[in-house]
Coordinates of C-alpha atoms in Angstrom, one line a residue:
X9 CA -0.2 0.0 0.1
X10 CA 0.9 3.8 -0.4
X11 CA 3.4 4.8 2.0
X12 CA 1.8 6.5 5.1
X13 CA 4.1 9.0 6.9
X14 CA 2.6 10.3 10.3
X15 CA 0.9 13.8 9.6
X16 CA 1.2 16.8 11.3
X17 CA 2.9 17.5 14.3
X18 CA 5.3 14.6 15.7
X19 CA 6.4 14.0 19.0
X20 CA 3.8 16.2 21.2
X21 CA 5.3 17.9 24.2
X22 CA 4.6 21.0 26.0
X23 CA 1.2 22.5 27.1
X24 CA -2.0 22.2 28.6
X25 CA -4.7 23.3 30.8
X26 CA -8.1 24.9 30.9
X27 CA -9.4 28.5 32.2
X28 CA -12.6 30.0 32.1
X29 CA -15.0 29.4 29.2
X30 CA -12.3 31.1 26.8
X31 CA -9.9 27.8 26.7
X32 CA -7.0 29.0 28.5
X33 CA -5.8 28.8 32.3
X34 CA -5.6 31.9 34.1
X35 CA -5.8 31.8 37.6
X36 CA -7.0 34.8 39.5
X37 CA -4.6 34.0 42.3
X38 CA -2.0 31.1 42.4
X39 CA 0.2 29.0 40.3
X40 CA 0.1 28.7 36.4
X41 CA 2.5 26.5 34.6
X42 CA 3.3 24.9 31.4
X43 CA 4.3 21.1 31.8
X44 CA 6.0 19.0 29.3
X45 CA 5.2 15.3 29.8
X46 CA 5.1 12.0 28.0
X47 CA 4.1 13.3 24.4
X48 CA 2.0 16.1 25.7
X49 CA 2.0 19.6 26.8
X50 CA -0.1 20.4 30.1
X51 CA -1.3 23.8 30.7
X52 CA -2.0 24.3 34.7
X53 CA -3.5 26.6 37.0
X54 CA -4.5 26.3 40.6
X55 CA -4.5 28.1 43.3
X56 CA -2.1 28.1 46.4
X57 CA -4.1 26.9 49.4
X58 CA -6.2 24.4 47.5
X59 CA -9.7 25.9 48.0
X60 CA -10.6 26.4 44.4
X61 CA -8.6 23.0 43.0
X62 CA -6.7 23.0 39.5
X63 CA -7.6 23.1 36.2
X64 CA -5.7 21.2 33.5
X65 CA -5.8 20.9 29.4
X66 CA -3.5 18.6 27.4
X67 CA -2.6 19.1 23.5
X68 CA -0.3 17.6 21.2
X69 CA 2.1 20.7 21.3
X70 CA 6.0 20.8 21.0
X71 CA 7.1 24.2 22.3
X72 CA 10.5 25.8 22.6
X73 CA 10.9 29.1 24.6
X74 CA 14.2 31.2 24.3
X75 CA 14.5 35.1 25.0
X76 CA 11.1 34.9 26.8
X77 CA 9.3 33.9 23.6
X78 CA 7.2 30.6 23.0
X79 CA 7.6 28.7 19.6
X80 CA 5.5 25.8 18.1
X81 CA 7.6 23.4 16.6
X82 CA 6.3 20.6 14.0
X83 CA 6.9 18.6 11.3
X84 CA 4.9 18.8 8.2
X85 CA 4.3 16.1 5.4
X86 CA 5.2 16.6 1.9
X87 CA 3.8 13.7 -0.3
X88 CA 4.3 14.1 -3.9
X89 CA 3.5 10.0 -5.0
X90 CA 2.5 8.6 -8.2
X91 CA 0.9 5.3 -8.7
X92 CA 4.2 3.3 -9.4
X93 CA 6.6 5.8 -7.5
X94 CA 6.3 7.1 -3.9
X95 CA 7.9 10.2 -2.8
X96 CA 7.1 11.2 1.0
X97 CA 9.1 13.7 3.2
X98 CA 8.7 15.8 6.0
X99 CA 10.1 19.3 6.8
X100 CA 10.1 20.9 10.4
X101 CA 9.1 24.2 11.2
X102 CA 9.0 26.6 13.9
X103 CA 6.2 29.3 14.3
X104 CA 6.7 32.3 16.3
X105 CA 3.2 32.1 18.2
X106 CA 3.0 35.9 18.7
X107 CA 4.0 36.8 15.1
X108 CA 2.5 33.9 13.4
X109 CA 5.2 33.3 11.1
X110 CA 6.9 30.1 10.3
X111 CA 10.6 28.9 9.5
X112 CA 11.6 26.1 7.8
X113 CA 14.6 24.6 10.3
X114 CA 15.2 21.4 9.0
X115 CA 14.7 19.8 5.6
X116 CA 16.1 17.0 3.1
X117 CA 16.0 17.8 -0.4
X118 CA 16.7 14.5 -1.7
X119 CA 13.2 13.1 -1.9
X120 CA 12.0 16.4 -3.6
X121 CA 14.9 16.1 -6.0
X122 CA 13.9 12.6 -7.0
X123 CA 10.2 13.7 -7.3
X124 CA 11.2 16.3 -9.6
X125 CA 13.3 14.0 -11.7
X126 CA 10.5 11.5 -12.1
X127 CA 8.0 13.8 -13.2
X128 CA 10.5 15.4 -16.0
X129 CA 10.9 11.3 -16.9
X130 CA 7.4 10.7 -16.8
X131 CA 5.6 13.6 -18.0
X132 CA 2.2 11.7 -18.7
X133 CA 1.8 10.4 -15.3
X134 CA -0.5 11.9 -13.0
X135 CA 0.2 12.6 -9.1
X136 CA -1.8 10.7 -6.8
X137 CA -4.9 12.3 -4.9
X138 CA -4.6 12.8 -1.2
X139 CA -6.7 9.4 -0.8
X140 CA -5.4 7.4 -3.5
X141 CA -3.3 4.6 -3.0
X142 CA 0.1 3.8 -5.1
X143 CA 0.5 0.1 -6.6
X144 CA 1.1 -2.8 -4.1
X145 CA 5.0 -2.8 -5.3
X146 CA 5.6 0.4 -6.7
X147 CA 9.0 0.9 -8.6
X148 CA 10.5 3.5 -6.3
X149 CA 9.9 4.2 -3.1
X150 CA 11.7 7.3 -1.5
X151 CA 10.8 8.2 1.9
X152 CA 12.4 11.0 4.2
X153 CA 11.1 10.9 8.1
X154 CA 12.1 13.4 11.0
X155 CA 11.8 12.3 14.5
X156 CA 11.5 15.2 17.1
X157 CA 13.6 13.9 20.2
X158 CA 14.3 16.9 22.5
X159 CA 14.0 20.5 22.9
X160 CA 16.4 22.7 25.1
X161 CA 16.2 26.4 24.8
X162 CA 16.4 27.3 21.1
X163 CA 18.2 23.7 20.3
X164 CA 16.0 20.9 19.2
X165 CA 17.4 17.0 18.6
X166 CA 16.2 15.3 15.4
X167 CA 16.9 11.9 14.2
X168 CA 16.6 11.8 10.5
X169 CA 16.1 8.4 8.5
X170 CA 16.2 8.4 4.6
X171 CA 15.6 5.3 2.7
X172 CA 15.4 5.2 -1.2
X173 CA 14.6 2.0 -3.1
X174 CA 14.3 1.7 -6.6
X175 CA 13.8 -1.2 -8.9
X176 CA 17.1 -2.2 -10.9
X177 CA 19.1 0.6 -8.8
X178 CA 21.5 0.4 -5.8
X179 CA 19.3 1.2 -2.7
X180 CA 20.1 4.0 -0.3
X181 CA 19.5 4.1 3.4
X182 CA 20.8 6.8 5.7
X183 CA 20.2 7.7 9.4
X184 CA 21.6 10.7 11.6
X185 CA 20.9 12.3 14.9
X186 CA 21.7 16.2 15.0
X187 CA 20.9 19.3 17.0
X188 CA 19.3 22.1 15.1
X189 CA 19.5 25.8 16.1
X190 CA 15.8 27.0 16.0
X191 CA 16.9 30.4 15.2
X192 CA 18.6 30.0 12.1
X193 CA 17.8 26.5 11.0
X194 CA 21.6 25.3 11.4
X195 CA 23.2 22.5 12.5
X196 CA 24.6 23.4 16.0
X197 CA 28.1 21.6 16.3
X198 CA 29.5 20.7 19.7
X199 CA 31.8 23.9 19.6
X200 CA 28.6 26.1 19.5
X201 CA 26.8 24.2 21.9
X202 CA 29.5 24.4 24.9
X203 CA 33.3 25.4 23.8
X204 CA 36.2 24.1 22.0
X205 CA 37.8 22.3 25.1
X206 CA 34.5 20.7 26.5
X207 CA 33.5 19.6 22.6
X208 CA 36.9 17.9 22.6
X209 CA 36.9 16.4 25.8
X210 CA 33.4 15.0 25.1
X211 CA 34.4 13.4 21.9
X212 CA 37.4 11.7 23.3
X213 CA 35.0 10.0 25.9
X214 CA 32.6 9.1 23.4
X215 CA 35.0 7.1 21.5
X216 CA 36.1 5.3 24.6
X217 CA 32.3 5.0 25.5
X218 CA 32.0 3.2 21.7
X219 CA 34.7 1.0 21.7
X220 CA 33.5 0.0 25.2
X221 CA 29.7 -0.6 23.9
X222 CA 30.9 -2.6 21.0
X223 CA 32.8 -5.2 22.9
X224 CA 29.5 -5.5 25.2
X225 CA 27.4 -5.8 22.5
X226 CA 29.9 -8.4 21.0
X227 CA 29.9 -10.1 24.2
X228 CA 26.0 -10.4 24.5
X229 CA 26.1 -11.8 20.5
X230 CA 28.2 -14.7 21.6
X231 CA 25.2 -15.9 23.5
X232 CA 22.9 -15.9 20.9
X233 CA 22.0 -18.5 18.1
X234 CA 24.5 -18.8 15.7
X235 CA 22.3 -16.9 12.6
X236 CA 21.3 -14.0 15.0
X237 CA 24.8 -13.7 16.4
X238 CA 26.2 -13.4 12.9
X239 CA 23.8 -11.0 11.7
X240 CA 24.5 -8.9 14.7
X241 CA 28.5 -9.2 14.4
X242 CA 28.0 -8.2 10.7
X243 CA 26.2 -4.8 11.7
X244 CA 28.4 -4.4 14.5
X245 CA 31.5 -4.4 12.3
X246 CA 29.9 -1.6 9.8
X247 CA 29.5 0.6 13.0
X248 CA 31.7 3.9 12.9
X249 CA 31.8 6.5 15.5
X250 CA 30.9 10.1 14.3
X251 CA 31.3 13.2 16.6
X252 CA 28.8 15.1 14.2
X253 CA 26.1 12.6 15.1
X254 CA 24.7 13.6 18.3
X255 CA 21.7 14.6 20.3
X256 CA 21.1 16.7 23.6
X257 CA 19.4 15.5 26.8
X258 CA 19.6 16.1 30.4
X259 CA 21.1 14.3 33.4
X260 CA 20.3 15.6 36.6
X261 CA 19.1 18.9 35.6
X262 CA 22.1 19.3 33.5
X263 CA 23.3 19.0 29.8
X264 CA 24.4 15.9 28.4
X265 CA 25.2 14.6 25.0
X266 CA 24.2 11.0 23.3
X267 CA 26.4 9.8 20.7
X268 CA 24.9 7.6 17.7
X269 CA 27.1 5.4 15.9
X270 CA 25.9 4.5 12.3
X271 CA 26.6 1.4 10.3
X272 CA 24.4 -0.9 7.9
X273 CA 23.5 -4.5 8.1
X274 CA 23.7 -7.0 5.4
X275 CA 21.1 -5.8 3.3
X276 CA 22.5 -2.5 3.3
X277 CA 19.6 -0.9 5.9
X278 CA 20.6 1.5 8.4
X279 CA 21.7 0.3 12.0
X280 CA 22.7 2.6 14.8
X281 CA 24.1 2.2 18.3
X282 CA 23.2 5.0 20.8
X283 CA 25.7 5.4 23.4
X284 CA 25.2 6.2 27.3
X285 CA 24.7 10.1 27.9
X286 CA 27.7 11.8 28.8
X287 CA 27.2 14.6 31.1
X288 CA 28.8 18.2 30.4
X289 CA 29.3 21.6 31.9
X290 CA 26.3 23.9 31.8
X291 CA 27.3 26.4 29.5
X292 CA 25.5 29.8 30.1
X293 CA 22.6 29.4 27.9
X294 CA 21.6 26.5 29.6
X295 CA 22.1 28.1 33.1
X296 CA 19.8 31.1 31.6
X297 CA 17.0 29.4 30.2
X298 CA 17.0 25.9 31.3
X299 CA 18.6 24.4 34.0
X300 CA 15.8 26.0 36.5
X301 CA 12.9 24.2 34.3
X302 CA 13.9 20.6 34.3
X303 CA 12.9 18.2 37.4
X304 CA 15.3 16.7 39.9
X305 CA 14.9 13.3 40.8
X306 CA 15.6 11.4 43.9
X307 CA 18.0 8.7 43.1
X308 CA 15.3 6.1 43.6
X309 CA 13.3 7.7 41.1
X310 CA 10.5 8.0 43.4
X311 CA 9.9 11.9 43.5
X312 CA 11.0 14.6 41.4
X313 CA 10.7 18.5 42.6
X314 CA 10.7 21.5 40.6
X315 CA 10.9 24.9 42.3
X316 CA 8.4 27.5 41.4
X317 CA 10.2 30.9 42.7
X318 CA 9.4 31.0 46.5
X319 CA 5.7 30.6 46.4
X320 CA 5.9 26.8 45.8
X321 CA 7.3 23.9 44.3
X322 CA 5.8 21.2 42.0
X323 CA 6.0 17.4 43.1
X324 CA 5.8 14.9 40.6
X325 CA 5.8 11.1 41.4
X326 CA 5.4 7.9 39.1
X327 CA 1.9 6.1 39.3
X328 CA 1.2 2.6 38.3
X329 CA 0.5 2.3 34.5
X330 CA 3.4 4.5 33.8
X331 CA 2.1 7.9 34.3
X332 CA 3.0 10.9 36.6
X333 CA 1.2 12.2 39.7
X334 CA 1.4 16.1 40.2
X335 CA 0.8 18.2 43.1
X336 CA 1.9 21.6 44.4
X337 CA 3.5 22.1 47.8
X338 CA 3.2 25.5 49.2
X339 CA 5.7 26.4 52.5
X340 CA 3.5 26.3 55.6
X341 CA 0.1 24.4 54.0
X342 CA -0.9 21.6 55.7
X343 CA -1.3 19.3 52.5
X344 CA -0.2 19.9 48.8
X345 CA -2.5 20.7 46.2
X346 CA -3.6 17.9 44.0
X347 CA -3.0 18.9 40.1
X348 CA -3.8 15.6 38.3
X349 CA -2.2 13.0 36.4
X350 CA 0.5 13.7 33.4
X351 CA 2.1 11.4 30.9
X352 CA 5.6 10.2 31.9
X353 CA 8.4 11.3 32.0
X354 CA 8.2 15.1 33.1
X355 CA 10.5 16.7 30.8
X356 CA 10.4 20.8 31.5
X357 CA 8.1 22.9 33.8
X358 CA 7.7 26.4 32.6
X359 CA 6.0 28.8 35.3
X360 CA 4.2 31.5 34.0
X361 CA 3.8 35.3 35.0
X362 CA 3.0 38.3 33.8
X363 CA 6.7 38.8 32.9
X364 CA 7.1 35.8 31.0
X365 CA 3.4 35.4 29.6
X366 CA 1.8 39.1 28.3
X367 CA -1.6 39.6 27.4
X368 CA -1.0 39.1 23.7
X369 CA 1.5 36.0 24.3
X370 CA -1.5 34.6 26.0
X371 CA -4.0 34.8 23.7
X372 CA -1.2 33.4 21.0
X373 CA -0.7 30.6 23.5
X374 CA -4.3 29.7 23.7
X375 CA -4.9 30.1 19.9
X376 CA -2.4 27.5 19.2
X377 CA -3.7 25.1 21.8
X378 CA -7.0 25.4 20.3
X379 CA -5.8 25.1 16.6
X380 CA -3.8 21.8 17.9
X381 CA -7.5 19.8 18.2
X382 CA -7.2 19.7 14.3
X383 CA -3.8 18.0 14.3
X384 CA -5.6 14.4 14.9
X385 CA -4.5 13.6 18.4
X386 CA -6.2 13.9 21.6
X387 CA -6.9 17.3 23.5
X388 CA -8.5 17.2 26.8
X389 CA -9.5 19.3 29.4
X390 CA -9.4 17.8 33.1
X391 CA -10.1 19.6 36.3
X392 CA -10.1 18.8 40.1
X393 CA -12.4 20.4 43.0
X394 CA -11.8 20.0 46.6
X395 CA -13.3 16.5 48.3
X396 CA -13.5 15.0 44.6
X397 CA -10.8 13.0 43.0
X398 CA -8.9 14.2 40.1
X399 CA -9.9 13.0 36.7
X400 CA -6.5 11.1 34.7
X401 CA -5.9 12.9 31.7
X402 CA -5.8 9.9 28.8
X403 CA -2.5 9.1 28.3
X404 CA -0.4 9.1 25.0
X405 CA 2.2 7.1 23.4
X406 CA 5.6 7.5 24.9
X407 CA 8.4 9.4 23.2
X408 CA 10.2 7.7 20.8
X409 CA 13.2 6.0 22.4
X410 CA 16.4 4.9 20.1
X411 CA 17.3 1.3 21.0
X412 CA 20.8 0.1 21.9
X413 CA 21.1 -1.2 18.4
X414 CA 18.0 -0.5 16.1
X415 CA 17.3 -1.6 13.0
X416 CA 15.9 1.1 10.5
X417 CA 14.2 0.1 7.5
X418 CA 12.1 1.9 4.8
X419 CA 8.9 3.9 6.0
X420 CA 6.9 2.5 3.2
X421 CA 4.7 0.0 3.6
X422 CA 4.0 -2.1 0.5

């Protein structure tokens, strides 16, 4: 069947709540915040004494914030398929919520170029309509897919996978993880994210981690059945450490780098080996815009806390089924204020105030939140009142996690 690439926004993340009748979550007094958890964002408002309860609304939005402004990050599909040739790709955009203008920040032109060449070589072929299917086994399948993994300040980590298969020609399979500067659309290097000295140290540590990981995988393969072990070792021998293939994550509220070694299996399909995160010294941009938004978990992962200024702190605890239960703890209060359940894990918490969210920014945020209802994912409002158990927000699928040794095949289905 015709290749189906996930439409609209990928990897949702950052916002939710509900206010009065206008769909915002402004509280007359108390705390207001955005919580990125699982693949959703929760916009939450609660009073600090628990008398009025809390209101929450979830939506499939991925937001980034830097220099005091909010931006929506999303991936848009481009389908230029024909009956005997499938061409699907994705571009990543960031949209300024206040101004409404969008900027393309990530694009692989390879699929578009192939589609243009096909159109020239086959002038009488008609592009498929949105609901039409391609051939069961098209002669050409070219797909490009982007997964949005993490965003910290103006830096977005993406994983890009491209597959080109054409009858009678050599197949092409590519995979890469990279960090994109949302301000410019350029790929960010380790030197830019940190400094030259830190970048060199991270690269050296990454090479050592790669060598150790290869040895570990080789030992695991020795215990597998002969055929499976042979396939694993064949893929393992193809892996190469690439200092430019990496993403950003966080460890104990500090920045960390995840290098991804790349290779191919016996059939030429891309394989990858994601190394363990390497903590790094926090640069100025991280300390200024990111550090205070990240939860700090206890060593046993039983609880995380995020300070919300002097007024309160957010408490997060895992619950059965994989979700996270949020509560507001206020100094001097007899008990915590329940906020409700969200997805897992909790990624970031953005306290909102008039200094952070002006009236115009609030309207823009509300508009983006309302428009997300058309993305095809679940948008839900939940609320809690004193004396009544909070209703649980519907859970969404967990974020894509890179396996230790993952095989990436064509995104097309035949």
